[in-house]
Amino acid sequence: MINIALPKGRLGEKVYKLFAAAGYEFPGMLDNNRRLVFENEKLNMRCFWVKPFDVPVYVERGTADIGAAGKDILLERSPDVYELADLKAGFCRMAVAAKNDFIDEPEKILRVATEFPNIAQNYYFSLGREIDIITLRGSLELAPVLGLSDVIVDIVETGTTLRENNLSVINFIADLSARLIANKSAYKFKGEEINKIISEISK
Amino acid sequence: MNLKLRPEERAALNLRSLYESRGYSFYRMSRFEEYDFYADKKDFLTSKSILTFTDINGKLMALRPDVTLSIIKHIKNSEGVQKFYYDEKVYRVPKNADSFREISQAGIECVGELSSKDVCEVLELALESLRAIAGGRKFILDVAHAGIVATLLAGAADEPNKSEILKCIAAKNIHGLKNLNAPEKIINLVQSGGFENFSDELINTIENHKDEIKVDYSAVNNLNYYNGIVFRGFIEGIPESILSGGQYDGLLKLMGKKNSRAVGFAVYLDEIRGDEND
């Protein structure tokens, strides 16, 4: 039995379509219902929706053998798992954005609002910059507009939301996309099956 | 007396009798080390946090974060090979945890004028340790050579890039290695293994157990600690690696034992707990 954790939401649906197109179908997965666990007895596989941030937890602890997670979440949580493939879905970037008229004063402590405190911390640590982290759970654009922070560290897809709020990208941090991850121990014993799934969905 | 042992206790006893039968002597830590003893050897500690207390004479002491360092310290500078095993509690902050935990660890250290035959014996003992605690389940011992990775990275990458490359090696992240322009040879090692830098005896040992020992470079994770072979053991159904070890000559150099080499491993007994339902 192979257990698969997929992230609830748009990215997870894209990844599920890769699975379905390769013949790994779980009836009802995309229906609008409250079920969370779907089994395909013929394939001897089970698939479940979890919160995007939790995918690495399920995989690291072996509840799921494999999972799909955005690179942003892997960078933030640095789980001890195998990252076996770039699924080339959900391309976007991790970037620093600020108000269009923002002028950085390097001697000041920079106030950084983000949903990804570890990514922000690591990035500014590598630059030797002292920062004040403000962890938020969404609507990041509001923080610089209302003066809560100087900059935000966030995912940027098209940049439309930034533009509408008079914000722009000032630094690039990392390229993001969905990655296929595997539990290290599960991969030792179910490696062949896992490799087959990867090669089928990457076609 | 009818004493029902917990799975991890039974495993510890099995391992102790295994190591005893192979000529290893029992090492028990009855005292604590001073904090300074660990503080300047942090490269050789798995967890950087150390639990401290003040002794009655005012000295700052450490509640053992590790057993290996103490074994090496107490070994006399004598000829030949010395073999020790232990079964202790260590105090560490596990990854992603926010407090210290007591962790049960059993392991062996083989120290002195090691030949490649000694290294192979330790590798086989690691395999037998897995067999002893697997209870009929499948098990795998991954082996790699940290030295070759260090050599390949020395000229090819600067420090921040190096640590990114190491993370990708541990994660079998080929696309990441390519993005970082990692040396082609490293990508090959991660993708398909290979016996580079392995002694003939070691290659023989691996081939004699080829269903259970695999060359797998994701076992390499800390170039500051290990300089020769490294290995990591897994048991089916246990999500984390249960055994981890390798050759660590650098620690002996750091502790002034110039002509000695060392190889050893630890078994994380807590991972067994709760896994069996009987």
CSV table of C-alpha atoms in Angstrom, one decimal:
chain,number,residue,atom,x,y,z
A,1,MET,CA,0.0,0.0,0.0
A,2,ILE,CA,1.3,3.4,-1.0
A,3,ASN,CA,0.0,6.4,1.0
A,4,ILE,CA,0.0,9.8,-0.8
A,5,ALA,CA,-0.5,13.2,0.9
A,6,LEU,CA,-1.6,16.0,-1.4
A,7,PRO,CA,-2.0,19.7,-0.4
A,8,LYS,CA,-5.6,20.9,-0.3
A,9,GLY,CA,-6.1,23.7,-2.7
A,10,ARG,CA,-5.2,24.8,-6.3
A,11,LEU,CA,-1.6,23.3,-6.3
A,12,GLY,CA,-2.8,20.0,-5.0
A,13,GLU,CA,-5.5,19.8,-7.6
A,14,LYS,CA,-3.0,20.4,-10.3
A,15,VAL,CA,-0.8,17.7,-8.9
A,16,TYR,CA,-3.7,15.3,-8.6
A,17,LYS,CA,-4.4,15.8,-12.3
A,18,LEU,CA,-0.9,14.7,-13.0
A,19,PHE,CA,-1.6,11.5,-11.0
A,20,ALA,CA,-5.0,11.0,-12.7
A,21,ALA,CA,-3.5,11.5,-16.2
A,22,ALA,CA,-0.9,8.8,-15.5
A,23,GLY,CA,-3.7,6.4,-14.5
A,24,TYR,CA,-3.5,6.9,-10.7
A,25,GLU,CA,-7.1,7.8,-10.2
A,26,PHE,CA,-9.0,8.1,-6.9
A,27,PRO,CA,-12.7,8.5,-7.7
A,28,GLY,CA,-14.3,11.5,-5.9
A,29,MET,CA,-11.0,13.3,-5.2
A,30,LEU,CA,-12.0,16.4,-7.1
A,31,ASP,CA,-15.7,16.4,-6.1
A,32,ASN,CA,-16.9,19.1,-3.9
A,33,ASN,CA,-17.4,17.0,-0.7
A,34,ARG,CA,-15.9,16.7,2.7
A,35,ARG,CA,-14.2,13.4,2.3
A,36,LEU,CA,-10.5,13.5,3.0
A,37,VAL,CA,-9.3,10.0,2.3
A,38,PHE,CA,-9.6,8.2,-1.0
A,39,GLU,CA,-8.6,4.6,-1.7
A,40,ASN,CA,-8.0,2.8,-5.0
A,41,GLU,CA,-8.0,-0.9,-4.1
A,42,LYS,CA,-6.9,-2.0,-7.5
A,43,LEU,CA,-3.8,0.1,-7.4
A,44,ASN,CA,-3.3,-0.6,-3.7
A,45,MET,CA,-2.9,3.1,-3.1
A,46,ARG,CA,-4.5,5.6,-0.8
A,47,CYS,CA,-4.6,9.4,-1.3
A,48,PHE,CA,-5.5,12.1,1.2
A,49,TRP,CA,-5.9,15.9,1.3
A,50,VAL,CA,-4.0,17.7,4.1
A,51,LYS,CA,-3.2,21.4,4.7
A,52,PRO,CA,-0.3,22.4,2.5
A,53,PHE,CA,1.9,23.2,5.4
A,54,ASP,CA,1.3,19.7,6.9
A,55,VAL,CA,2.4,17.6,3.9
A,56,PRO,CA,6.0,17.4,5.0
A,57,VAL,CA,4.9,16.4,8.5
A,58,TYR,CA,2.9,13.5,7.2
A,59,VAL,CA,5.7,12.3,5.0
A,60,GLU,CA,8.5,12.8,7.5
A,61,ARG,CA,6.7,10.8,10.1
A,62,GLY,CA,5.8,8.1,7.6
A,63,THR,CA,2.0,8.4,7.7
A,64,ALA,CA,2.3,9.2,4.0
A,65,ASP,CA,5.0,7.4,1.9
A,66,ILE,CA,5.1,10.2,-0.6
A,67,GLY,CA,3.6,13.7,-0.9
A,68,ALA,CA,3.5,16.8,-3.0
A,69,ALA,CA,4.6,20.0,-1.4
A,70,GLY,CA,5.5,23.5,-2.6
A,71,LYS,CA,9.2,24.3,-2.4
A,72,ASP,CA,8.2,27.3,-0.2
A,73,ILE,CA,6.9,24.9,2.5
A,74,LEU,CA,10.0,22.6,2.2
A,75,LEU,CA,12.3,25.6,2.6
A,76,GLU,CA,10.3,26.8,5.6
A,77,ARG,CA,10.1,23.5,7.4
A,78,SER,CA,13.2,21.8,6.1
A,79,PRO,CA,11.9,18.3,6.7
A,80,ASP,CA,14.2,15.2,6.7
A,81,VAL,CA,12.7,13.7,3.5
A,82,TYR,CA,13.8,12.9,0.0
A,83,GLU,CA,12.9,15.5,-2.6
A,84,LEU,CA,12.7,13.2,-5.6
A,85,ALA,CA,11.3,15.3,-8.4
A,86,ASP,CA,10.3,18.8,-9.5
A,87,LEU,CA,6.7,18.3,-10.6
A,88,LYS,CA,6.9,21.5,-12.7
A,89,ALA,CA,3.6,22.7,-11.5
A,90,GLY,CA,2.6,25.9,-9.7
A,91,PHE,CA,5.7,27.9,-10.7
A,92,CYS,CA,6.2,31.1,-8.7
A,93,ARG,CA,8.9,32.9,-6.7
A,94,MET,CA,9.7,33.7,-3.1
A,95,ALA,CA,10.6,37.4,-3.1
A,96,VAL,CA,10.9,40.5,-1.0
A,97,ALA,CA,8.4,43.3,-1.8
A,98,ALA,CA,8.0,46.8,-0.5
A,99,LYS,CA,6.0,50.0,-1.2
A,100,ASN,CA,7.0,51.6,-4.6
A,101,ASP,CA,8.6,54.6,-2.8
A,102,PHE,CA,10.4,52.5,-0.2
A,103,ILE,CA,14.0,53.5,0.4
A,104,ASP,CA,16.0,51.1,2.5
A,105,GLU,CA,18.2,52.4,5.3
A,106,PRO,CA,20.7,49.6,5.9
A,107,GLU,CA,21.7,50.7,9.4
A,108,LYS,CA,18.1,50.3,10.6
A,109,ILE,CA,16.6,47.1,11.8
A,110,LEU,CA,14.3,46.0,8.9
A,111,ARG,CA,10.7,45.1,9.9
A,112,VAL,CA,9.8,42.0,7.8
A,113,ALA,CA,6.2,40.7,7.6
A,114,THR,CA,5.9,37.1,6.3
A,115,GLU,CA,4.1,33.8,6.5
A,116,PHE,CA,7.6,32.2,6.2
A,117,PRO,CA,9.7,33.3,9.2
A,118,ASN,CA,12.5,30.7,8.6
A,119,ILE,CA,12.9,31.6,5.0
A,120,ALA,CA,13.0,35.3,5.8
A,121,GLN,CA,15.4,34.7,8.7
A,122,ASN,CA,17.8,32.6,6.6
A,123,TYR,CA,17.7,35.1,3.7
A,124,TYR,CA,18.6,38.1,5.8
A,125,PHE,CA,21.0,36.2,7.9
A,126,SER,CA,22.9,35.3,4.7
A,127,LEU,CA,23.1,39.1,4.0
A,128,GLY,CA,24.1,39.9,7.6
A,129,ARG,CA,21.1,42.1,8.0
A,130,GLU,CA,19.4,42.5,11.4
A,131,ILE,CA,15.6,42.2,11.1
A,132,ASP,CA,12.4,42.2,13.1
A,133,ILE,CA,10.2,39.3,12.0
A,134,ILE,CA,6.4,39.8,12.1
A,135,THR,CA,4.7,36.5,11.4
A,136,LEU,CA,1.3,36.9,9.8
A,137,ARG,CA,-1.3,34.3,8.4
A,138,GLY,CA,-2.2,36.1,5.2
A,139,SER,CA,-3.1,39.4,3.5
A,140,LEU,CA,0.6,40.2,3.7
A,141,GLU,CA,0.2,43.2,1.3
A,142,LEU,CA,-1.6,45.1,4.1
A,143,ALA,CA,1.4,45.2,6.4
A,144,PRO,CA,3.6,47.7,4.4
A,145,VAL,CA,0.5,49.7,3.3
A,146,LEU,CA,-0.6,50.3,6.9
A,147,GLY,CA,3.0,50.7,8.2
A,148,LEU,CA,3.1,47.5,10.2
A,149,SER,CA,6.3,46.4,8.3
A,150,ASP,CA,8.9,47.9,6.0
A,151,VAL,CA,8.9,44.9,3.6
A,152,ILE,CA,7.2,41.5,3.1
A,153,VAL,CA,8.7,38.2,2.2
A,154,ASP,CA,6.0,36.3,0.2
A,155,ILE,CA,5.1,34.2,-2.7
A,156,VAL,CA,4.8,36.2,-6.0
A,157,GLU,CA,3.0,34.6,-8.9
A,158,THR,CA,2.0,37.3,-11.4
A,159,GLY,CA,2.6,40.4,-9.2
A,160,THR,CA,-1.0,41.7,-9.8
A,161,THR,CA,-1.9,41.9,-6.1
A,162,LEU,CA,1.4,43.7,-5.4
A,163,ARG,CA,0.7,46.3,-8.2
A,164,GLU,CA,-2.8,46.9,-7.1
A,165,ASN,CA,-1.5,47.8,-3.6
A,166,ASN,CA,1.4,50.0,-5.0
A,167,LEU,CA,4.0,47.4,-4.0
A,168,SER,CA,6.9,46.0,-6.0
A,169,VAL,CA,9.4,43.2,-5.8
A,170,ILE,CA,12.8,44.5,-4.6
A,171,ASN,CA,14.7,41.2,-4.1
A,172,PHE,CA,14.4,37.7,-5.4
A,173,ILE,CA,14.9,34.8,-2.9
A,174,ALA,CA,14.0,31.5,-4.7
A,175,ASP,CA,12.2,29.8,-7.5
A,176,LEU,CA,9.2,27.7,-6.3
A,177,SER,CA,7.2,24.8,-7.7
A,178,ALA,CA,5.6,21.6,-6.5
A,179,ARG,CA,8.1,18.9,-5.5
A,180,LEU,CA,7.5,15.2,-4.9
A,181,ILE,CA,8.8,14.2,-1.5
A,182,ALA,CA,9.2,10.7,0.0
A,183,ASN,CA,9.7,9.3,3.5
A,184,LYS,CA,13.3,8.1,3.7
A,185,SER,CA,12.5,4.8,5.3
A,186,ALA,CA,9.5,4.1,3.0
A,187,TYR,CA,11.7,4.8,0.0
A,188,LYS,CA,14.1,2.0,1.1
A,189,PHE,CA,11.4,-0.6,1.0
A,190,LYS,CA,8.9,0.7,-1.6
A,191,GLY,CA,11.5,2.4,-3.8
A,192,GLU,CA,10.6,0.6,-7.0
A,193,GLU,CA,6.9,1.4,-6.7
A,194,ILE,CA,7.6,5.0,-5.8
A,195,ASN,CA,10.1,5.4,-8.8
A,196,LYS,CA,7.5,4.0,-11.1
A,197,ILE,CA,4.9,6.5,-9.9
A,198,ILE,CA,7.4,9.4,-10.4
A,199,SER,CA,8.3,8.3,-13.9
A,200,GLU,CA,4.7,7.9,-14.9
A,201,ILE,CA,3.5,11.3,-13.6
A,202,SER,CA,6.6,13.1,-15.0
A,203,LYS,CA,6.0,12.0,-18.5
B,1,MET,CA,10.7,-13.7,38.2
B,2,ASN,CA,8.3,-12.9,35.4
B,3,LEU,CA,9.4,-9.5,34.0
B,4,LYS,CA,7.7,-8.2,30.9
B,5,LEU,CA,10.3,-6.2,29.0
B,6,ARG,CA,9.3,-3.3,26.8
B,7,PRO,CA,10.4,-3.6,23.1
B,8,GLU,CA,13.2,-1.1,23.4
B,9,GLU,CA,14.5,-2.8,26.6
B,10,ARG,CA,14.5,-6.1,24.9
B,11,ALA,CA,16.3,-4.6,21.9
B,12,ALA,CA,18.9,-3.1,24.2
B,13,LEU,CA,19.6,-6.4,25.9
B,14,ASN,CA,19.8,-8.2,22.5
B,15,LEU,CA,22.3,-5.7,21.3
B,16,ARG,CA,24.4,-5.8,24.5
B,17,SER,CA,24.8,-9.6,24.3
B,18,LEU,CA,25.6,-9.2,20.6
B,19,TYR,CA,28.4,-6.7,21.3
B,20,GLU,CA,29.7,-8.7,24.3
B,21,SER,CA,30.0,-11.8,22.1
B,22,ARG,CA,32.1,-9.9,19.7
B,23,GLY,CA,34.7,-8.8,22.2
B,24,TYR,CA,33.5,-5.3,23.0
B,25,SER,CA,33.7,-4.2,26.6
B,26,PHE,CA,30.9,-2.4,28.4
B,27,TYR,CA,31.5,1.3,28.9
B,28,ARG,CA,29.4,3.1,31.5
B,29,MET,CA,29.3,6.8,32.1
B,30,SER,CA,29.0,7.2,35.9
B,31,ARG,CA,30.2,10.8,36.0
B,32,PHE,CA,29.4,14.0,34.1
B,33,GLU,CA,31.7,16.0,31.9
B,34,GLU,CA,32.4,19.7,32.3
B,35,TYR,CA,30.5,21.9,29.9
B,36,ASP,CA,33.7,23.2,28.3
B,37,PHE,CA,34.6,19.6,27.2
B,38,TYR,CA,31.6,19.6,24.8
B,39,ALA,CA,31.6,23.3,24.0
B,40,ASP,CA,34.8,23.2,21.9
B,41,LYS,CA,33.8,20.0,20.1
B,42,LYS,CA,30.4,21.1,18.8
B,43,ASP,CA,31.3,19.8,15.3
B,44,PHE,CA,31.1,16.3,16.9
B,45,LEU,CA,27.7,16.7,18.6
B,46,THR,CA,24.5,15.8,16.8
B,47,SER,CA,22.5,18.4,18.7
B,48,LYS,CA,24.1,21.7,19.5
B,49,SER,CA,22.0,22.3,22.6
B,50,ILE,CA,23.6,21.2,25.9
B,51,LEU,CA,21.7,20.8,29.2
B,52,THR,CA,23.9,22.3,31.9
B,53,PHE,CA,24.0,22.3,35.7
B,54,THR,CA,26.3,23.6,38.4
B,55,ASP,CA,28.2,21.0,40.4
B,56,ILE,CA,28.7,21.4,44.2
B,57,ASN,CA,32.1,22.9,43.6
B,58,GLY,CA,30.7,25.6,41.4
B,59,LYS,CA,31.8,24.1,38.1
B,60,LEU,CA,29.5,24.2,35.1
B,61,MET,CA,28.7,20.7,34.1
B,62,ALA,CA,26.8,19.1,31.2
B,63,LEU,CA,24.1,16.4,31.4
B,64,ARG,CA,25.6,14.1,28.7
B,65,PRO,CA,24.6,15.1,25.2
B,66,ASP,CA,26.7,12.3,23.8
B,67,VAL,CA,28.6,9.2,24.8
B,68,THR,CA,31.2,8.9,22.0
B,69,LEU,CA,33.2,12.0,23.2
B,70,SER,CA,33.6,10.5,26.7
B,71,ILE,CA,34.7,7.1,25.4
B,72,ILE,CA,37.4,8.7,23.2
B,73,LYS,CA,38.5,10.9,26.1
B,74,HIS,CA,38.9,7.9,28.5
B,75,ILE,CA,40.8,5.7,26.0
B,76,LYS,CA,44.5,5.5,27.0
B,77,ASN,CA,47.1,6.1,24.3
B,78,SER,CA,48.1,2.6,23.7
B,79,GLU,CA,48.7,0.4,20.8
B,80,GLY,CA,46.3,-1.9,19.0
B,81,VAL,CA,42.5,-1.6,18.6
B,82,GLN,CA,40.1,-1.0,21.5
B,83,LYS,CA,36.5,-1.8,21.4
B,84,PHE,CA,33.7,-0.4,23.6
B,85,TYR,CA,29.9,-0.6,23.7
B,86,TYR,CA,27.4,1.4,25.7
B,87,ASP,CA,23.7,1.6,26.5
B,88,GLU,CA,23.0,5.0,27.9
B,89,LYS,CA,20.5,7.9,28.1
B,90,VAL,CA,21.6,11.1,26.4
B,91,TYR,CA,19.9,14.5,26.6
B,92,ARG,CA,19.3,16.4,23.4
B,93,VAL,CA,16.8,18.7,21.7
B,94,PRO,CA,15.4,16.6,18.8
B,95,LYS,CA,14.9,18.3,15.5
B,96,ASN,CA,11.7,20.4,15.5
B,97,ALA,CA,11.2,19.9,19.2
B,98,ASP,CA,11.1,22.8,21.7
B,99,SER,CA,12.5,21.1,24.8
B,100,PHE,CA,15.2,18.6,25.9
B,101,ARG,CA,14.4,14.9,25.8
B,102,GLU,CA,15.9,11.9,27.3
B,103,ILE,CA,17.0,9.6,24.5
B,104,SER,CA,18.0,5.9,24.8
B,105,GLN,CA,21.1,5.1,22.8
B,106,ALA,CA,23.1,1.9,22.4
B,107,GLY,CA,26.2,1.8,20.3
B,108,ILE,CA,29.8,0.8,19.8
B,109,GLU,CA,33.1,2.5,19.2
B,110,CYS,CA,36.2,0.8,17.7
B,111,VAL,CA,39.3,3.0,18.2
B,112,GLY,CA,43.0,2.7,17.6
B,113,GLU,CA,45.2,1.6,14.7
B,114,LEU,CA,42.3,0.5,12.6
B,115,SER,CA,42.7,-1.6,9.4
B,116,SER,CA,40.1,-1.8,6.7
B,117,LYS,CA,39.2,-5.2,8.2
B,118,ASP,CA,38.2,-3.5,11.4
B,119,VAL,CA,36.0,-1.1,9.5
B,120,CYS,CA,34.3,-4.0,7.7
B,121,GLU,CA,33.7,-5.7,11.0
B,122,VAL,CA,31.9,-2.7,12.4
B,123,LEU,CA,29.8,-2.4,9.3
B,124,GLU,CA,28.8,-6.1,9.6
B,125,LEU,CA,28.1,-5.5,13.3
B,126,ALA,CA,25.8,-2.6,12.3
B,127,LEU,CA,24.0,-5.0,10.0
B,128,GLU,CA,23.6,-7.6,12.7
B,129,SER,CA,22.3,-5.0,15.1
B,130,LEU,CA,19.6,-4.2,12.6
B,131,ARG,CA,18.8,-7.9,12.3
B,132,ALA,CA,18.7,-8.3,16.0
B,133,ILE,CA,16.1,-5.6,16.5
B,134,ALA,CA,14.1,-6.0,13.2
B,135,GLY,CA,12.3,-9.0,14.5
B,136,GLY,CA,11.8,-10.5,11.1
B,137,ARG,CA,11.0,-7.3,9.3
B,138,LYS,CA,13.1,-6.1,6.3
B,139,PHE,CA,16.1,-3.8,7.0
B,140,ILE,CA,18.5,-1.9,4.9
B,141,LEU,CA,21.9,-0.4,5.7
B,142,ASP,CA,22.9,2.5,3.5
B,143,VAL,CA,26.7,3.1,3.1
B,144,ALA,CA,28.6,6.0,1.5
B,145,HIS,CA,32.0,7.6,1.7
B,146,ALA,CA,32.0,11.1,3.3
B,147,GLY,CA,35.7,11.6,2.3
B,148,ILE,CA,35.1,11.5,-1.5
B,149,VAL,CA,32.2,14.0,-1.1
B,150,ALA,CA,34.5,16.4,0.9
B,151,THR,CA,37.3,16.1,-1.7
B,152,LEU,CA,34.9,16.7,-4.6
B,153,LEU,CA,33.4,19.8,-2.9
B,154,ALA,CA,36.6,21.2,-1.6
B,155,GLY,CA,37.6,22.8,-4.9
B,156,ALA,CA,34.2,23.1,-6.5
B,157,ALA,CA,32.1,25.2,-4.1
B,158,ASP,CA,32.2,28.0,-1.6
B,159,GLU,CA,30.8,27.6,1.9
B,160,PRO,CA,27.2,28.6,1.5
B,161,ASN,CA,26.9,26.7,-1.7
B,162,LYS,CA,28.6,23.7,-0.1
B,163,SER,CA,25.9,23.5,2.6
B,164,GLU,CA,23.2,23.8,0.0
B,165,ILE,CA,24.8,21.0,-2.0
B,166,LEU,CA,25.0,18.8,1.1
B,167,LYS,CA,21.3,19.3,1.8
B,168,CYS,CA,20.5,18.2,-1.7
B,169,ILE,CA,22.7,15.1,-1.4
B,170,ALA,CA,20.9,14.1,1.8
B,171,ALA,CA,17.5,14.7,0.0
B,172,LYS,CA,18.5,12.8,-3.2
B,173,ASN,CA,17.5,16.1,-4.8
B,174,ILE,CA,19.0,15.8,-8.3
B,175,HIS,CA,17.2,18.8,-9.8
B,176,GLY,CA,18.5,20.9,-6.9
B,177,LEU,CA,22.1,19.7,-7.5
B,178,LYS,CA,21.9,20.6,-11.1
B,179,ASN,CA,20.5,24.1,-10.3
B,180,LEU,CA,23.4,24.6,-7.9
B,181,ASN,CA,25.9,23.5,-10.6
B,182,ALA,CA,27.2,20.8,-8.3
B,183,PRO,CA,30.2,18.8,-9.7
B,184,GLU,CA,29.0,16.1,-12.2
B,185,LYS,CA,30.8,13.4,-10.2
B,186,ILE,CA,28.7,14.2,-7.1
B,187,ILE,CA,25.5,14.0,-9.2
B,188,ASN,CA,26.6,10.6,-10.4
B,189,LEU,CA,27.3,9.4,-6.9
B,190,VAL,CA,23.9,10.5,-5.7
B,191,GLN,CA,22.2,9.0,-8.8
B,192,SER,CA,24.0,5.7,-9.0
B,193,GLY,CA,26.3,5.2,-6.1
B,194,GLY,CA,29.7,3.7,-6.9
B,195,PHE,CA,32.7,2.3,-5.0
B,196,GLU,CA,35.0,5.2,-5.3
B,197,ASN,CA,37.5,5.4,-2.3
B,198,PHE,CA,36.1,2.1,-0.8
B,199,SER,CA,38.7,-0.4,0.2
B,200,ASP,CA,38.7,-3.9,-1.5
B,201,GLU,CA,37.6,-5.5,1.8
B,202,LEU,CA,34.7,-3.0,2.1
B,203,ILE,CA,33.6,-3.8,-1.5
B,204,ASN,CA,33.7,-7.5,-0.6
B,205,THR,CA,31.7,-7.0,2.5
B,206,ILE,CA,29.0,-5.0,0.7
B,207,GLU,CA,28.8,-7.5,-2.1
B,208,ASN,CA,28.5,-10.4,0.4
B,209,HIS,CA,25.4,-8.7,1.8
B,210,LYS,CA,24.1,-7.0,-1.4
B,211,ASP,CA,20.4,-7.5,-0.5
B,212,GLU,CA,20.9,-5.6,2.8
B,213,ILE,CA,23.7,-3.2,2.3
B,214,LYS,CA,23.2,-0.5,-0.4
B,215,VAL,CA,25.6,2.2,-1.5
B,216,ASP,CA,23.5,5.3,-1.0
B,217,TYR,CA,25.0,8.8,-0.8
B,218,SER,CA,22.0,10.3,1.0
B,219,ALA,CA,23.7,8.8,4.1
B,220,VAL,CA,26.3,11.6,3.9
B,221,ASN,CA,25.1,14.5,6.0
B,222,ASN,CA,27.9,15.9,8.1
B,223,LEU,CA,31.3,16.4,6.6
B,224,ASN,CA,32.7,17.9,9.8
B,225,TYR,CA,32.0,14.8,11.8
B,226,TYR,CA,32.7,11.9,9.4
B,227,ASN,CA,35.7,11.6,7.1
B,228,GLY,CA,35.5,8.0,5.8
B,229,ILE,CA,32.6,5.6,5.4
B,230,VAL,CA,29.2,6.6,6.8
B,231,PHE,CA,26.2,4.4,7.2
B,232,ARG,CA,22.6,4.6,8.2
B,233,GLY,CA,20.2,1.8,9.0
B,234,PHE,CA,16.4,1.5,8.4
B,235,ILE,CA,13.8,-1.0,9.4
B,236,GLU,CA,10.6,-1.5,7.5
B,237,GLY,CA,7.7,0.3,9.2
B,238,ILE,CA,9.9,2.6,11.3
B,239,PRO,CA,9.8,6.0,9.6
B,240,GLU,CA,13.1,7.3,10.8
B,241,SER,CA,16.6,5.9,10.5
B,242,ILE,CA,17.3,3.8,13.6
B,243,LEU,CA,21.1,3.4,13.3
B,244,SER,CA,23.7,5.9,12.3
B,245,GLY,CA,27.5,5.8,12.3
B,246,GLY,CA,30.7,6.1,10.4
B,247,GLN,CA,34.4,6.8,10.6
B,248,TYR,CA,35.4,9.9,12.5
B,249,ASP,CA,39.2,10.3,12.6
B,250,GLY,CA,38.9,14.1,13.0
B,251,LEU,CA,37.7,13.8,16.6
B,252,LEU,CA,40.8,11.9,17.6
B,253,LYS,CA,43.0,14.4,16.0
B,254,LEU,CA,41.1,17.2,17.8
B,255,MET,CA,41.6,15.3,21.1
B,256,GLY,CA,45.4,14.8,20.6
B,257,LYS,CA,45.3,11.1,19.7
B,258,LYS,CA,47.2,11.6,16.5
B,259,ASN,CA,47.8,8.1,15.3
B,260,SER,CA,44.4,6.7,16.1
B,261,ARG,CA,41.4,6.3,13.9
B,262,ALA,CA,37.8,5.5,15.0
B,263,VAL,CA,34.6,4.0,13.6
B,264,GLY,CA,31.4,3.5,15.4
B,265,PHE,CA,27.6,3.7,15.4
B,266,ALA,CA,24.6,4.4,17.6
B,267,VAL,CA,21.2,2.7,17.6
B,268,TYR,CA,18.3,5.0,18.6
B,269,LEU,CA,16.3,2.7,20.7
B,270,ASP,CA,13.3,5.0,21.3
B,271,GLU,CA,12.3,4.6,17.6
B,272,ILE,CA,11.4,1.0,18.4
B,273,ARG,CA,9.0,2.0,21.2
B,274,GLY,CA,5.3,1.9,20.4
B,275,ASP,CA,6.1,0.2,17.1
B,276,GLU,CA,5.2,-3.3,18.3
B,277,ASN,CA,1.8,-3.8,19.6
B,278,ASP,CA,2.4,-7.0,21.5
